[in-house]
PDB file of C-alpha atoms in Angstrom:
ATOM      1  CA  MET A   1     -52.796  90.009  10.855  1.00  0.00           C
ATOM      2  CA  LEU A   2     -49.642  88.804   9.087  1.00  0.00           C
ATOM      3  CA  TYR A   3     -47.761  88.437  12.362  1.00  0.00           C
ATOM      4  CA  PHE A   4     -50.653  86.497  13.869  1.00  0.00           C
ATOM      5  CA  GLN A   5     -50.559  84.053  10.957  1.00  0.00           C
ATOM      6  CA  VAL A   6     -46.801  83.652  11.355  1.00  0.00           C
ATOM      7  CA  VAL A   7     -47.239  82.843  15.053  1.00  0.00           C
ATOM      8  CA  ILE A   8     -49.836  80.178  14.230  1.00  0.00           C
ATOM      9  CA  LEU A   9     -47.581  78.626  11.600  1.00  0.00           C
ATOM     10  CA  VAL A  10     -44.575  78.596  13.946  1.00  0.00           C
ATOM     11  CA  ALA A  11     -46.642  76.979  16.709  1.00  0.00           C
ATOM     12  CA  THR A  12     -47.836  74.334  14.256  1.00  0.00           C
ATOM     13  CA  VAL A  13     -44.276  73.588  13.157  1.00  0.00           C
ATOM     14  CA  MET A  14     -43.122  73.251  16.761  1.00  0.00           C
ATOM     15  CA  LEU A  15     -45.949  70.833  17.547  1.00  0.00           C
ATOM     16  CA  VAL A  16     -45.036  68.729  14.514  1.00  0.00           C
ATOM     17  CA  TYR A  17     -41.416  68.706  15.663  1.00  0.00           C
ATOM     18  CA  TYR A  18     -42.308  67.422  19.120  1.00  0.00           C
ATOM     19  CA  CYS A  19     -44.551  64.726  17.654  1.00  0.00           C
ATOM     20  CA  GLU A  20     -42.093  63.541  15.019  1.00  0.00           C
ATOM     21  CA  PHE A  21     -38.596  63.905  16.454  1.00  0.00           C
ATOM     22  CA  THR A  22     -38.959  63.655  20.223  1.00  0.00           C
ATOM     23  CA  ASP A  23     -40.305  61.180  22.787  1.00  0.00           C
ATOM     24  CA  THR A  24     -42.415  63.794  24.524  1.00  0.00           C
ATOM     25  CA  PHE A  25     -45.586  61.913  23.638  1.00  0.00           C
ATOM     26  CA  SER A  26     -45.946  58.134  23.759  1.00  0.00           C
ATOM     27  CA  PRO A  27     -48.707  56.008  22.213  1.00  0.00           C
ATOM     28  CA  THR A  28     -51.253  54.159  24.293  1.00  0.00           C
ATOM     29  CA  GLN A  29     -50.075  50.708  25.377  1.00  0.00           C
ATOM     30  CA  GLN A  30     -52.866  48.669  23.839  1.00  0.00           C
ATOM     31  CA  GLY A  31     -53.209  44.973  24.652  1.00  0.00           C
ATOM     32  CA  PHE A  32     -53.662  42.105  22.213  1.00  0.00           C
ATOM     33  CA  LEU A  33     -55.104  38.621  21.855  1.00  0.00           C
ATOM     34  CA  CYS A  34     -52.828  35.623  21.969  1.00  0.00           C
ATOM     35  CA  ARG A  35     -51.948  34.545  18.423  1.00  0.00           C
ATOM     36  CA  ASP A  36     -54.395  37.034  16.929  1.00  0.00           C
ATOM     37  CA  PRO A  37     -54.403  36.232  13.163  1.00  0.00           C
ATOM     38  CA  ALA A  38     -54.901  39.918  12.322  1.00  0.00           C
ATOM     39  CA  LEU A  39     -51.574  40.756  13.998  1.00  0.00           C
ATOM     40  CA  THR A  40     -49.385  37.845  12.893  1.00  0.00           C
ATOM     41  CA  LYS A  41     -48.321  39.062   9.453  1.00  0.00           C
ATOM     42  CA  PRO A  42     -44.572  38.925   8.704  1.00  0.00           C
ATOM     43  CA  ASP A  43     -42.477  41.944   9.590  1.00  0.00           C
ATOM     44  CA  PRO A  44     -42.013  44.060   6.414  1.00  0.00           C
ATOM     45  CA  GLY A  45     -38.897  45.675   7.842  1.00  0.00           C
ATOM     46  CA  PRO A  46     -38.000  49.379   8.100  1.00  0.00           C
ATOM     47  CA  GLU A  47     -39.858  51.990   6.081  1.00  0.00           C
ATOM     48  CA  GLN A  48     -36.787  52.401   3.872  1.00  0.00           C
ATOM     49  CA  LEU A  49     -37.487  48.937   2.435  1.00  0.00           C
ATOM     50  CA  SER A  50     -40.972  49.888   1.300  1.00  0.00           C
ATOM     51  CA  LEU A  51     -41.773  50.216  -2.389  1.00  0.00           C
ATOM     52  CA  ILE A  52     -42.689  53.854  -1.740  1.00  0.00           C
ATOM     53  CA  GLN A  53     -39.854  54.935   0.504  1.00  0.00           C
ATOM     54  CA  PRO A  54     -40.270  57.885   2.890  1.00  0.00           C
ATOM     55  CA  VAL A  55     -37.699  59.927   0.977  1.00  0.00           C
ATOM     56  CA  ILE A  56     -39.740  59.524  -2.215  1.00  0.00           C
ATOM     57  CA  LEU A  57     -43.055  60.263  -0.539  1.00  0.00           C
ATOM     58  CA  TYR A  58     -41.868  63.345   1.327  1.00  0.00           C
ATOM     59  CA  SER A  59     -40.006  64.649  -1.730  1.00  0.00           C
ATOM     60  CA  VAL A  60     -43.210  64.483  -3.781  1.00  0.00           C
ATOM     61  CA  VAL A  61     -45.370  65.897  -0.990  1.00  0.00           C
ATOM     62  CA  GLY A  62     -42.938  68.769  -0.425  1.00  0.00           C
ATOM     63  CA  GLY A  63     -41.681  69.461  -3.943  1.00  0.00           C
ATOM     64  CA  LEU A  64     -44.538  68.770  -6.362  1.00  0.00           C
ATOM     65  CA  PRO A  65     -46.847  71.534  -5.053  1.00  0.00           C
ATOM     66  CA  VAL A  66     -44.044  74.101  -5.276  1.00  0.00           C
ATOM     67  CA  VAL A  67     -43.246  73.181  -8.872  1.00  0.00           C
ATOM     68  CA  LEU A  68     -46.857  72.860 -10.033  1.00  0.00           C
ATOM     69  CA  ILE A  69     -48.334  75.959  -8.384  1.00  0.00           C
ATOM     70  CA  SER A  70     -45.337  78.164  -9.209  1.00  0.00           C
ATOM     71  CA  GLY A  71     -45.334  76.966 -12.819  1.00  0.00           C
ATOM     72  CA  VAL A  72     -49.058  77.513 -13.368  1.00  0.00           C
ATOM     73  CA  GLU A  73     -48.992  80.978 -11.782  1.00  0.00           C
ATOM     74  CA  LEU A  74     -45.983  81.953 -13.897  1.00  0.00           C
ATOM     75  CA  ILE A  75     -47.681  80.770 -17.095  1.00  0.00           C
ATOM     76  CA  ILE A  76     -50.848  82.685 -16.219  1.00  0.00           C
ATOM     77  CA  PHE A  77     -48.815  85.829 -15.518  1.00  0.00           C
ATOM     78  CA  LEU A  78     -46.904  85.583 -18.804  1.00  0.00           C
ATOM     79  CA  LEU A  79     -50.093  85.042 -20.813  1.00  0.00           C
ATOM     80  CA  HIS A  80     -51.899  87.949 -19.170  1.00  0.00           C
ATOM     81  CA  HIS A  81     -49.135  90.415 -18.304  1.00  0.00           C
ATOM     82  CA  ASN A  82     -50.604  93.017 -20.662  1.00  0.00           C
ATOM     83  CA  SER A  83     -54.150  92.610 -19.407  1.00  0.00           C
ATOM     84  CA  ASN A  84     -55.645  95.499 -17.474  1.00  0.00           C
ATOM     85  CA  ASN A  85     -57.565  93.276 -15.080  1.00  0.00           C
ATOM     86  CA  LEU A  86     -54.756  90.881 -14.168  1.00  0.00           C
ATOM     87  CA  TYR A  87     -54.980  90.119 -10.444  1.00  0.00           C
ATOM     88  CA  ASP A  88     -56.999  93.350 -10.027  1.00  0.00           C
ATOM     89  CA  GLN A  89     -53.739  95.243 -10.552  1.00  0.00           C
ATOM     90  CA  ASP A  90     -53.201  95.581  -6.792  1.00  0.00           C
ATOM     91  CA  LYS A  91     -49.800  95.861  -5.172  1.00  0.00           C
ATOM     92  CA  VAL A  92     -49.167  94.683  -1.654  1.00  0.00           C
ATOM     93  CA  VAL A  93     -47.094  96.746   0.749  1.00  0.00           C
ATOM     94  CA  VAL A  94     -44.864  94.520   2.839  1.00  0.00           C
ATOM     95  CA  MET A  95     -42.863  96.947   4.968  1.00  0.00           C
ATOM     96  CA  GLY A  96     -43.674 100.621   4.985  1.00  0.00           C
ATOM     97  CA  ASP A  97     -43.568 102.224   1.552  1.00  0.00           C
ATOM     98  CA  CYS A  98     -40.391 100.580   0.319  1.00  0.00           C
ATOM     99  CA  CYS A  99     -41.328  97.034  -0.558  1.00  0.00           C
ATOM    100  CA  TYR A 100     -44.035  95.864  -2.936  1.00  0.00           C
ATOM    101  CA  VAL A 101     -44.916  92.334  -3.937  1.00  0.00           C
ATOM    102  CA  ASN A 102     -45.984  91.382  -7.418  1.00  0.00           C
ATOM    103  CA  PRO A 103     -49.564  89.994  -7.448  1.00  0.00           C
ATOM    104  CA  MET A 104     -48.299  86.752  -9.006  1.00  0.00           C
ATOM    105  CA  VAL A 105     -45.825  86.279  -6.152  1.00  0.00           C
ATOM    106  CA  ARG A 106     -48.541  87.120  -3.643  1.00  0.00           C
ATOM    107  CA  ARG A 107     -50.885  84.465  -5.027  1.00  0.00           C
ATOM    108  CA  THR A 108     -48.130  81.852  -5.225  1.00  0.00           C
ATOM    109  CA  VAL A 109     -46.955  82.464  -1.666  1.00  0.00           C
ATOM    110  CA  ARG A 110     -50.535  82.464  -0.393  1.00  0.00           C
ATOM    111  CA  PHE A 111     -51.474  79.154  -2.015  1.00  0.00           C
ATOM    112  CA  LEU A 112     -48.230  77.495  -0.961  1.00  0.00           C
ATOM    113  CA  GLY A 113     -48.514  78.909   2.559  1.00  0.00           C
ATOM    114  CA  VAL A 114     -52.019  77.498   2.967  1.00  0.00           C
ATOM    115  CA  TYR A 115     -50.784  74.180   1.582  1.00  0.00           C
ATOM    116  CA  VAL A 116     -47.896  73.987   4.054  1.00  0.00           C
ATOM    117  CA  PHE A 117     -50.186  74.877   6.943  1.00  0.00           C
ATOM    118  CA  GLY A 118     -52.603  72.135   5.898  1.00  0.00           C
ATOM    119  CA  LEU A 119     -49.747  69.661   5.527  1.00  0.00           C
ATOM    120  CA  PHE A 120     -48.579  70.293   9.090  1.00  0.00           C
ATOM    121  CA  THR A 121     -52.168  70.209  10.359  1.00  0.00           C
ATOM    122  CA  THR A 122     -52.702  66.824   8.706  1.00  0.00           C
ATOM    123  CA  ASP A 123     -49.532  65.529  10.328  1.00  0.00           C
ATOM    124  CA  ILE A 124     -50.705  66.750  13.747  1.00  0.00           C
ATOM    125  CA  PHE A 125     -54.131  65.126  13.373  1.00  0.00           C
ATOM    126  CA  VAL A 126     -52.545  61.833  12.308  1.00  0.00           C
ATOM    127  CA  ASN A 127     -50.020  61.841  15.150  1.00  0.00           C
ATOM    128  CA  ALA A 128     -52.762  62.638  17.649  1.00  0.00           C
ATOM    129  CA  GLY A 129     -54.821  59.715  16.385  1.00  0.00           C
ATOM    130  CA  GLN A 130     -51.862  57.349  16.570  1.00  0.00           C
ATOM    131  CA  LEU A 131     -50.946  58.414  20.092  1.00  0.00           C
ATOM    132  CA  VAL A 132     -54.496  58.212  21.415  1.00  0.00           C
ATOM    133  CA  THR A 133     -55.465  54.888  19.861  1.00  0.00           C
ATOM    134  CA  GLY A 134     -52.151  53.012  19.958  1.00  0.00           C
ATOM    135  CA  SER A 135     -53.541  50.759  17.251  1.00  0.00           C
ATOM    136  CA  LEU A 136     -51.425  47.698  16.461  1.00  0.00           C
ATOM    137  CA  ALA A 137     -49.954  46.990  13.039  1.00  0.00           C
ATOM    138  CA  PRO A 138     -50.661  43.744  11.145  1.00  0.00           C
ATOM    139  CA  TYR A 139     -47.085  42.606  11.936  1.00  0.00           C
ATOM    140  CA  PHE A 140     -47.202  43.555  15.632  1.00  0.00           C
ATOM    141  CA  LEU A 141     -46.783  40.039  17.054  1.00  0.00           C
ATOM    142  CA  SER A 142     -43.827  39.411  14.726  1.00  0.00           C
ATOM    143  CA  VAL A 143     -41.851  42.264  16.288  1.00  0.00           C
ATOM    144  CA  CYS A 144     -43.364  41.943  19.771  1.00  0.00           C
ATOM    145  CA  GLN A 145     -42.210  38.306  20.132  1.00  0.00           C
ATOM    146  CA  PRO A 146     -44.266  37.618  23.248  1.00  0.00           C
ATOM    147  CA  ASN A 147     -43.378  34.686  25.494  1.00  0.00           C
ATOM    148  CA  TYR A 148     -46.621  32.740  25.232  1.00  0.00           C
ATOM    149  CA  THR A 149     -45.523  30.229  27.877  1.00  0.00           C
ATOM    150  CA  ALA A 150     -44.877  32.917  30.456  1.00  0.00           C
ATOM    151  CA  LEU A 151     -48.126  34.627  29.527  1.00  0.00           C
ATOM    152  CA  SER A 152     -50.064  31.357  29.874  1.00  0.00           C
ATOM    153  CA  CYS A 153     -51.537  31.748  26.385  1.00  0.00           C
ATOM    154  CA  GLN A 154     -53.012  28.271  26.103  1.00  0.00           C
ATOM    155  CA  ASP A 155     -56.243  29.822  24.855  1.00  0.00           C
ATOM    156  CA  ALA A 156     -55.890  31.846  21.621  1.00  0.00           C
ATOM    157  CA  ALA A 157     -58.732  34.127  22.710  1.00  0.00           C
ATOM    158  CA  GLN A 158     -56.957  35.182  25.889  1.00  0.00           C
ATOM    159  CA  PHE A 159     -56.352  38.926  26.114  1.00  0.00           C
ATOM    160  CA  VAL A 160     -52.880  40.128  27.123  1.00  0.00           C
ATOM    161  CA  SER A 161     -52.707  43.581  28.648  1.00  0.00           C
ATOM    162  CA  GLN A 162     -49.241  43.587  30.255  1.00  0.00           C
ATOM    163  CA  SER A 163     -47.103  46.441  28.959  1.00  0.00           C
ATOM    164  CA  ASP A 164     -43.969  44.285  29.382  1.00  0.00           C
ATOM    165  CA  ALA A 165     -45.339  41.291  27.470  1.00  0.00           C
ATOM    166  CA  CYS A 166     -43.106  41.946  24.440  1.00  0.00           C
ATOM    167  CA  THR A 167     -39.481  40.847  24.228  1.00  0.00           C
ATOM    168  CA  GLY A 168     -38.554  42.310  20.836  1.00  0.00           C
ATOM    169  CA  ASP A 169     -36.776  45.495  19.810  1.00  0.00           C
ATOM    170  CA  PRO A 170     -38.429  48.489  21.581  1.00  0.00           C
ATOM    171  CA  GLU A 171     -38.086  50.721  18.520  1.00  0.00           C
ATOM    172  CA  ASP A 172     -39.820  48.196  16.262  1.00  0.00           C
ATOM    173  CA  ILE A 173     -42.538  47.690  18.853  1.00  0.00           C
ATOM    174  CA  MET A 174     -43.099  51.439  19.133  1.00  0.00           C
ATOM    175  CA  ARG A 175     -43.334  51.675  15.341  1.00  0.00           C
ATOM    176  CA  ALA A 176     -45.882  48.861  15.288  1.00  0.00           C
ATOM    177  CA  ARG A 177     -48.072  50.726  17.816  1.00  0.00           C
ATOM    178  CA  LYS A 178     -48.510  53.818  15.609  1.00  0.00           C
ATOM    179  CA  THR A 179     -50.539  52.816  12.574  1.00  0.00           C
ATOM    180  CA  PHE A 180     -54.030  54.322  12.949  1.00  0.00           C
ATOM    181  CA  PRO A 181     -54.576  56.441  10.971  1.00  0.00           C
ATOM    182  CA  SER A 182     -51.970  55.944   8.260  1.00  0.00           C
ATOM    183  CA  LYS A 183     -49.745  58.988   7.922  1.00  0.00           C
ATOM    184  CA  GLU A 184     -48.640  58.087   4.397  1.00  0.00           C
ATOM    185  CA  ALA A 185     -52.235  57.751   3.212  1.00  0.00           C
ATOM    186  CA  ALA A 186     -53.264  61.029   4.849  1.00  0.00           C
ATOM    187  CA  LEU A 187     -50.385  63.134   3.499  1.00  0.00           C
ATOM    188  CA  SER A 188     -50.536  61.692  -0.006  1.00  0.00           C
ATOM    189  CA  LEU A 189     -54.285  62.187  -0.411  1.00  0.00           C
ATOM    190  CA  TYR A 190     -54.134  65.670   1.136  1.00  0.00           C
ATOM    191  CA  THR A 191     -51.551  66.698  -1.446  1.00  0.00           C
ATOM    192  CA  ALA A 192     -53.477  65.069  -4.300  1.00  0.00           C
ATOM    193  CA  VAL A 193     -56.834  66.646  -3.422  1.00  0.00           C
ATOM    194  CA  TYR A 194     -55.370  70.109  -2.834  1.00  0.00           C
ATOM    195  CA  LEU A 195     -53.485  70.085  -6.136  1.00  0.00           C
ATOM    196  CA  ALA A 196     -56.410  68.525  -8.019  1.00  0.00           C
ATOM    197  CA  MET A 197     -58.768  71.290  -6.856  1.00  0.00           C
ATOM    198  CA  TYR A 198     -56.135  73.899  -7.722  1.00  0.00           C
ATOM    199  CA  VAL A 199     -55.703  72.486 -11.210  1.00  0.00           C
ATOM    200  CA  MET A 200     -59.453  72.346 -11.858  1.00  0.00           C
ATOM    201  CA  SER A 201     -59.963  75.880 -10.525  1.00  0.00           C
ATOM    202  CA  CYS A 202     -57.086  77.544 -12.370  1.00  0.00           C
ATOM    203  CA  ILE A 203     -56.936  75.443 -15.534  1.00  0.00           C
ATOM    204  CA  GLY A 204     -60.171  73.502 -15.793  1.00  0.00           C
ATOM    205  CA  THR A 205     -60.918  72.885 -19.456  1.00  0.00           C
ATOM    206  CA  SER A 206     -59.030  75.986 -20.629  1.00  0.00           C
ATOM    207  CA  GLY A 207     -55.950  74.019 -21.641  1.00  0.00           C
ATOM    208  CA  GLY A 208     -58.022  71.297 -23.294  1.00  0.00           C
ATOM    209  CA  ARG A 209     -61.123  69.450 -22.220  1.00  0.00           C
ATOM    210  CA  LEU A 210     -59.164  66.506 -20.792  1.00  0.00           C
ATOM    211  CA  THR A 211     -55.942  68.109 -19.542  1.00  0.00           C
ATOM    212  CA  GLY A 212     -57.208  69.307 -16.165  1.00  0.00           C
ATOM    213  CA  PRO A 213     -59.353  66.267 -15.324  1.00  0.00           C
ATOM    214  CA  LEU A 214     -56.611  63.857 -16.447  1.00  0.00           C
ATOM    215  CA  LEU A 215     -53.976  65.537 -14.288  1.00  0.00           C
ATOM    216  CA  SER A 216     -56.316  65.697 -11.296  1.00  0.00           C
ATOM    217  CA  LEU A 217     -57.364  62.049 -11.559  1.00  0.00           C
ATOM    218  CA  SER A 218     -53.729  61.000 -11.948  1.00  0.00           C
ATOM    219  CA  LEU A 219     -52.776  62.736  -8.713  1.00  0.00           C
ATOM    220  CA  VAL A 220     -55.656  61.196  -6.764  1.00  0.00           C
ATOM    221  CA  SER A 221     -54.989  57.759  -8.260  1.00  0.00           C
ATOM    222  CA  LEU A 222     -51.351  57.841  -7.186  1.00  0.00           C
ATOM    223  CA  ALA A 223     -52.411  58.765  -3.651  1.00  0.00           C
ATOM    224  CA  VAL A 224     -54.903  55.891  -3.544  1.00  0.00           C
ATOM    225  CA  LEU A 225     -52.260  53.476  -4.837  1.00  0.00           C
ATOM    226  CA  THR A 226     -49.958  54.626  -2.042  1.00  0.00           C
ATOM    227  CA  GLY A 227     -52.531  53.468   0.494  1.00  0.00           C
ATOM    228  CA  ILE A 228     -53.091  50.163  -1.297  1.00  0.00           C
ATOM    229  CA  ASN A 229     -49.351  49.535  -1.299  1.00  0.00           C
ATOM    230  CA  ARG A 230     -49.280  50.019   2.484  1.00  0.00           C
ATOM    231  CA  VAL A 231     -51.882  47.287   2.913  1.00  0.00           C
ATOM    232  CA  ALA A 232     -50.160  44.969   0.431  1.00  0.00           C
ATOM    233  CA  GLU A 233     -46.904  45.229   2.383  1.00  0.00           C
ATOM    234  CA  TYR A 234     -48.715  44.457   5.683  1.00  0.00           C
ATOM    235  CA  ARG A 235     -47.748  47.846   7.111  1.00  0.00           C
ATOM    236  CA  ASN A 236     -51.328  49.013   7.729  1.00  0.00           C
ATOM    237  CA  HIS A 237     -54.850  47.705   8.016  1.00  0.00           C
ATOM    238  CA  TRP A 238     -57.545  48.841   5.596  1.00  0.00           C
ATOM    239  CA  SER A 239     -59.124  50.837   8.406  1.00  0.00           C
ATOM    240  CA  ASP A 240     -55.846  52.721   8.893  1.00  0.00           C
ATOM    241  CA  ILE A 241     -55.724  53.675   5.214  1.00  0.00           C
ATOM    242  CA  ILE A 242     -59.357  54.768   4.998  1.00  0.00           C
ATOM    243  CA  ALA A 243     -59.104  56.867   8.165  1.00  0.00           C
ATOM    244  CA  GLY A 244     -55.921  58.549   6.932  1.00  0.00           C
ATOM    245  CA  GLN A 245     -57.410  59.328   3.544  1.00  0.00           C
ATOM    246  CA  VAL A 246     -60.558  60.768   5.129  1.00  0.00           C
ATOM    247  CA  ILE A 247     -58.468  63.093   7.325  1.00  0.00           C
ATOM    248  CA  GLY A 248     -56.218  64.238   4.480  1.00  0.00           C
ATOM    249  CA  GLY A 249     -59.041  64.736   1.988  1.00  0.00           C
ATOM    250  CA  ALA A 250     -61.252  66.553   4.494  1.00  0.00           C
ATOM    251  CA  ILE A 251     -58.518  69.024   5.481  1.00  0.00           C
ATOM    252  CA  ALA A 252     -57.701  69.736   1.820  1.00  0.00           C
ATOM    253  CA  VAL A 253     -61.344  70.382   0.915  1.00  0.00           C
ATOM    254  CA  PHE A 254     -61.845  72.579   3.982  1.00  0.00           C
ATOM    255  CA  LEU A 255     -58.838  74.766   3.162  1.00  0.00           C
ATOM    256  CA  VAL A 256     -59.781  75.132  -0.497  1.00  0.00           C
ATOM    257  CA  VAL A 257     -63.435  75.945   0.197  1.00  0.00           C
ATOM    258  CA  PHE A 258     -63.156  78.193   3.247  1.00  0.00           C
ATOM    259  CA  VAL A 259     -59.611  79.615   3.186  1.00  0.00           C
ATOM    260  CA  VAL A 260     -58.546  80.147  -0.413  1.00  0.00           C
ATOM    261  CA  GLN A 261     -62.199  79.996  -1.543  1.00  0.00           C
ATOM    262  CA  TYR A 262     -61.699  77.890  -4.657  1.00  0.00           C
ATOM    263  CA  PHE A 263     -58.673  80.009  -5.637  1.00  0.00           C
ATOM    264  CA  LYS A 264     -61.075  82.811  -6.611  1.00  0.00           C
ATOM    265  CA  LYS A 265     -60.124  85.880  -8.674  1.00  0.00           C
ATOM    266  CA  ARG A 266     -57.950  83.689 -10.838  1.00  0.00           C
ATOM    267  CA  PRO A 267     -57.190  84.589 -14.473  1.00  0.00           C
ATOM    268  CA  LEU A 268     -58.024  81.619 -16.656  1.00  0.00           C
ATOM    269  CA  ILE A 269     -55.578  80.386 -19.259  1.00  0.00           C
ATOM    270  CA  PRO A 270     -56.932  81.395 -22.682  1.00  0.00           C
ATOM    271  CA  HIS A 271     -58.843  78.752 -24.620  1.00  0.00           C
ATOM    272  CA  SER A 272     -57.042  77.161 -27.506  1.00  0.00           C
ATOM    273  CA  PRO A 273     -58.503  77.714 -31.015  1.00  0.00           C
ATOM    274  CA  SER A 274     -59.473  74.044 -31.234  1.00  0.00           C
ATOM    275  CA  ASP A 275     -61.667  74.456 -28.176  1.00  0.00           C
ATOM    276  CA  ALA A 276     -63.496  77.479 -29.526  1.00  0.00           C
ATOM    277  CA  GLY A 277     -67.164  76.769 -29.671  1.00  0.00           C
ATOM    278  CA  THR A 278     -66.866  73.559 -27.630  1.00  0.00           C
ATOM    279  CA  SER A 279     -65.582  74.650 -24.234  1.00  0.00           C
ATOM    280  CA  ASN A 280     -67.654  76.395 -21.641  1.00  0.00           C
ATOM    281  CA  THR A 281     -66.923  80.012 -20.819  1.00  0.00           C
ATOM    282  CA  ASP A 282     -67.605  82.103 -17.785  1.00  0.00           C
ATOM    283  CA  GLU A 283     -69.313  84.836 -19.814  1.00  0.00           C
ATOM    284  CA  PRO A 284     -73.058  84.884 -19.213  1.00  0.00           C
ATOM    285  CA  SER A 285     -75.169  84.280 -22.276  1.00  0.00           C
ATOM    286  CA  PRO A 286     -77.339  87.210 -23.365  1.00  0.00           C
ATOM    287  CA  GLN A 287     -80.869  86.823 -22.115  1.00  0.00           C
ATOM    288  CA  THR A 288     -83.972  88.892 -22.531  1.00  0.00           C
ATOM    289  CA  ASP A 289     -84.932  90.901 -19.492  1.00  0.00           C
ATOM    290  CA  PRO A 290     -88.522  89.895 -18.653  1.00  0.00           C
ATOM    291  CA  THR A 291     -89.159  93.299 -17.075  1.00  0.00           C
ATOM    292  CA  MET A 292     -88.092  95.149 -20.208  1.00  0.00           C
ATOM    293  CA  GLU A 293     -90.071  92.730 -22.367  1.00  0.00           C
ATOM    294  CA  THR A 294     -93.216  93.293 -20.290  1.00  0.00           C
ATOM    295  CA  SER A 295     -92.710  97.048 -20.369  1.00  0.00           C
ATOM    296  CA  GLY A 296     -92.324  96.950 -24.139  1.00  0.00           C
ATOM    297  CA  ASN A 297     -95.533  94.959 -24.552  1.00  0.00           C
ATOM    298  CA  ASP A 298     -97.418  97.441 -22.363  1.00  0.00           C
ATOM    299  CA  ASN A 299     -96.162 100.392 -24.426  1.00  0.00           C
ATOM    300  CA  ALA A 300     -97.202  98.694 -27.649  1.00  0.00           C
ATOM    301  CA  ALA A 301    -100.672  98.036 -26.255  1.00  0.00           C
ATOM    302  CA  GLN A 302    -101.006 101.672 -25.232  1.00  0.00           C
ATOM    303  CA  VAL A 303    -100.002 102.865 -28.699  1.00  0.00           C
ATOM    304  CA  LYS A 304    -102.574 100.598 -30.328  1.00  0.00           C
ATOM    305  CA  ALA A 305    -105.284 101.820 -27.950  1.00  0.00           C
ATOM    306  CA  GLN A 306    -104.421 105.439 -28.794  1.00  0.00           C
ATOM    307  CA  ASP A 307    -104.577 104.672 -32.517  1.00  0.00           C
ATOM    308  CA  ARG A 308    -108.027 103.121 -32.151  1.00  0.00           C
ATOM    309  CA  ALA A 309    -109.236 106.103 -30.123  1.00  0.00           C
ATOM    310  CA  GLN A 310    -107.904 108.534 -32.732  1.00  0.00           C
ATOM    311  CA  LYS A 311    -109.623 106.649 -35.549  1.00  0.00           C
ATOM    312  CA  SER A 312    -112.896 106.628 -33.619  1.00  0.00           C
ATOM    313  CA  HIS A 313    -112.601 110.372 -33.037  1.00  0.00           C
ATOM    314  CA  ASP A 314    -111.932 111.021 -36.716  1.00  0.00           C
ATOM    315  CA  TYR A 315    -114.909 108.901 -37.669  1.00  0.00           C
ATOM    316  CA  ASP A 316    -117.176 110.830 -35.310  1.00  0.00           C
ATOM    317  CA  SER A 317    -115.908 114.165 -36.609  1.00  0.00           C
ATOM    318  CA  HIS A 318    -116.399 113.196 -40.309  1.00  0.00           C
ATOM    319  CA  PRO A 319    -119.347 110.799 -40.508  1.00  0.00           C
ATOM    320  CA  THR A 320    -119.975 109.198 -43.835  1.00  0.00           C
ATOM    321  CA  THR A 321    -123.127 110.165 -45.723  1.00  0.00           C
TER     322      THR A 321
END
């Protein structure tokens, strides 16, 4: 099973490579309206000039999960290393009988492996959408630089479908044809939702009633702001951002619910003394068993009936004069 998972991951990485770093696939050559106001925004320039540069985004998307998940798992292990039920006390055999993996390392690698797989899957879905739709960026006409005279664009509502209508830089034009859905919005929200669900599952209110929710909301808020920044810089339409966020959030929720199953069998961080009596616990509250209660009432009724019968018998045996 392990080798099968490795093959799937390798195939996913190869597909991402062909979509990102080669010209194997080209986007659809979508036409446009002459002087379309939705496509005449000024050119914001290369992605490196954005407020959230690609190097910053990809560093956070790639590095933050490693630091956060590894740190939380290490803290949980150190707090519970003497517990008898930590991680079910199971060791995993890697190769034959010589190599064993600590349960903490197993959990960390599993959660990070699922995260990486989801990250590549999100990238593939986004690239597929961009290649199929060929949606035009808000600044498309600024980089396309069509010759309106040669295209006979006297009427602003005239549709231009010629693939050679643009006279601008081919690289900029290709970049302006790949905007739906937004890759930055999809990757950022995927990372935020995955980490937010991890934090709430493994920490919750154990480290304080507001620690987990505050950290989770901060992650999601930063991802949403990333999408808003893309619209503010005229790099994407609102529809591009919403579609990207839906894809990223949906993949994250799917992986957490059906693959890692809410990070189940997790040891919770112990409650702080200040939270004692205020935070919820997973221990079920003692309740009265209705079956036992009914049985007890029946036994009591039988005892009373026997007492009445005994008294009646004694009365009949020794009548009063």
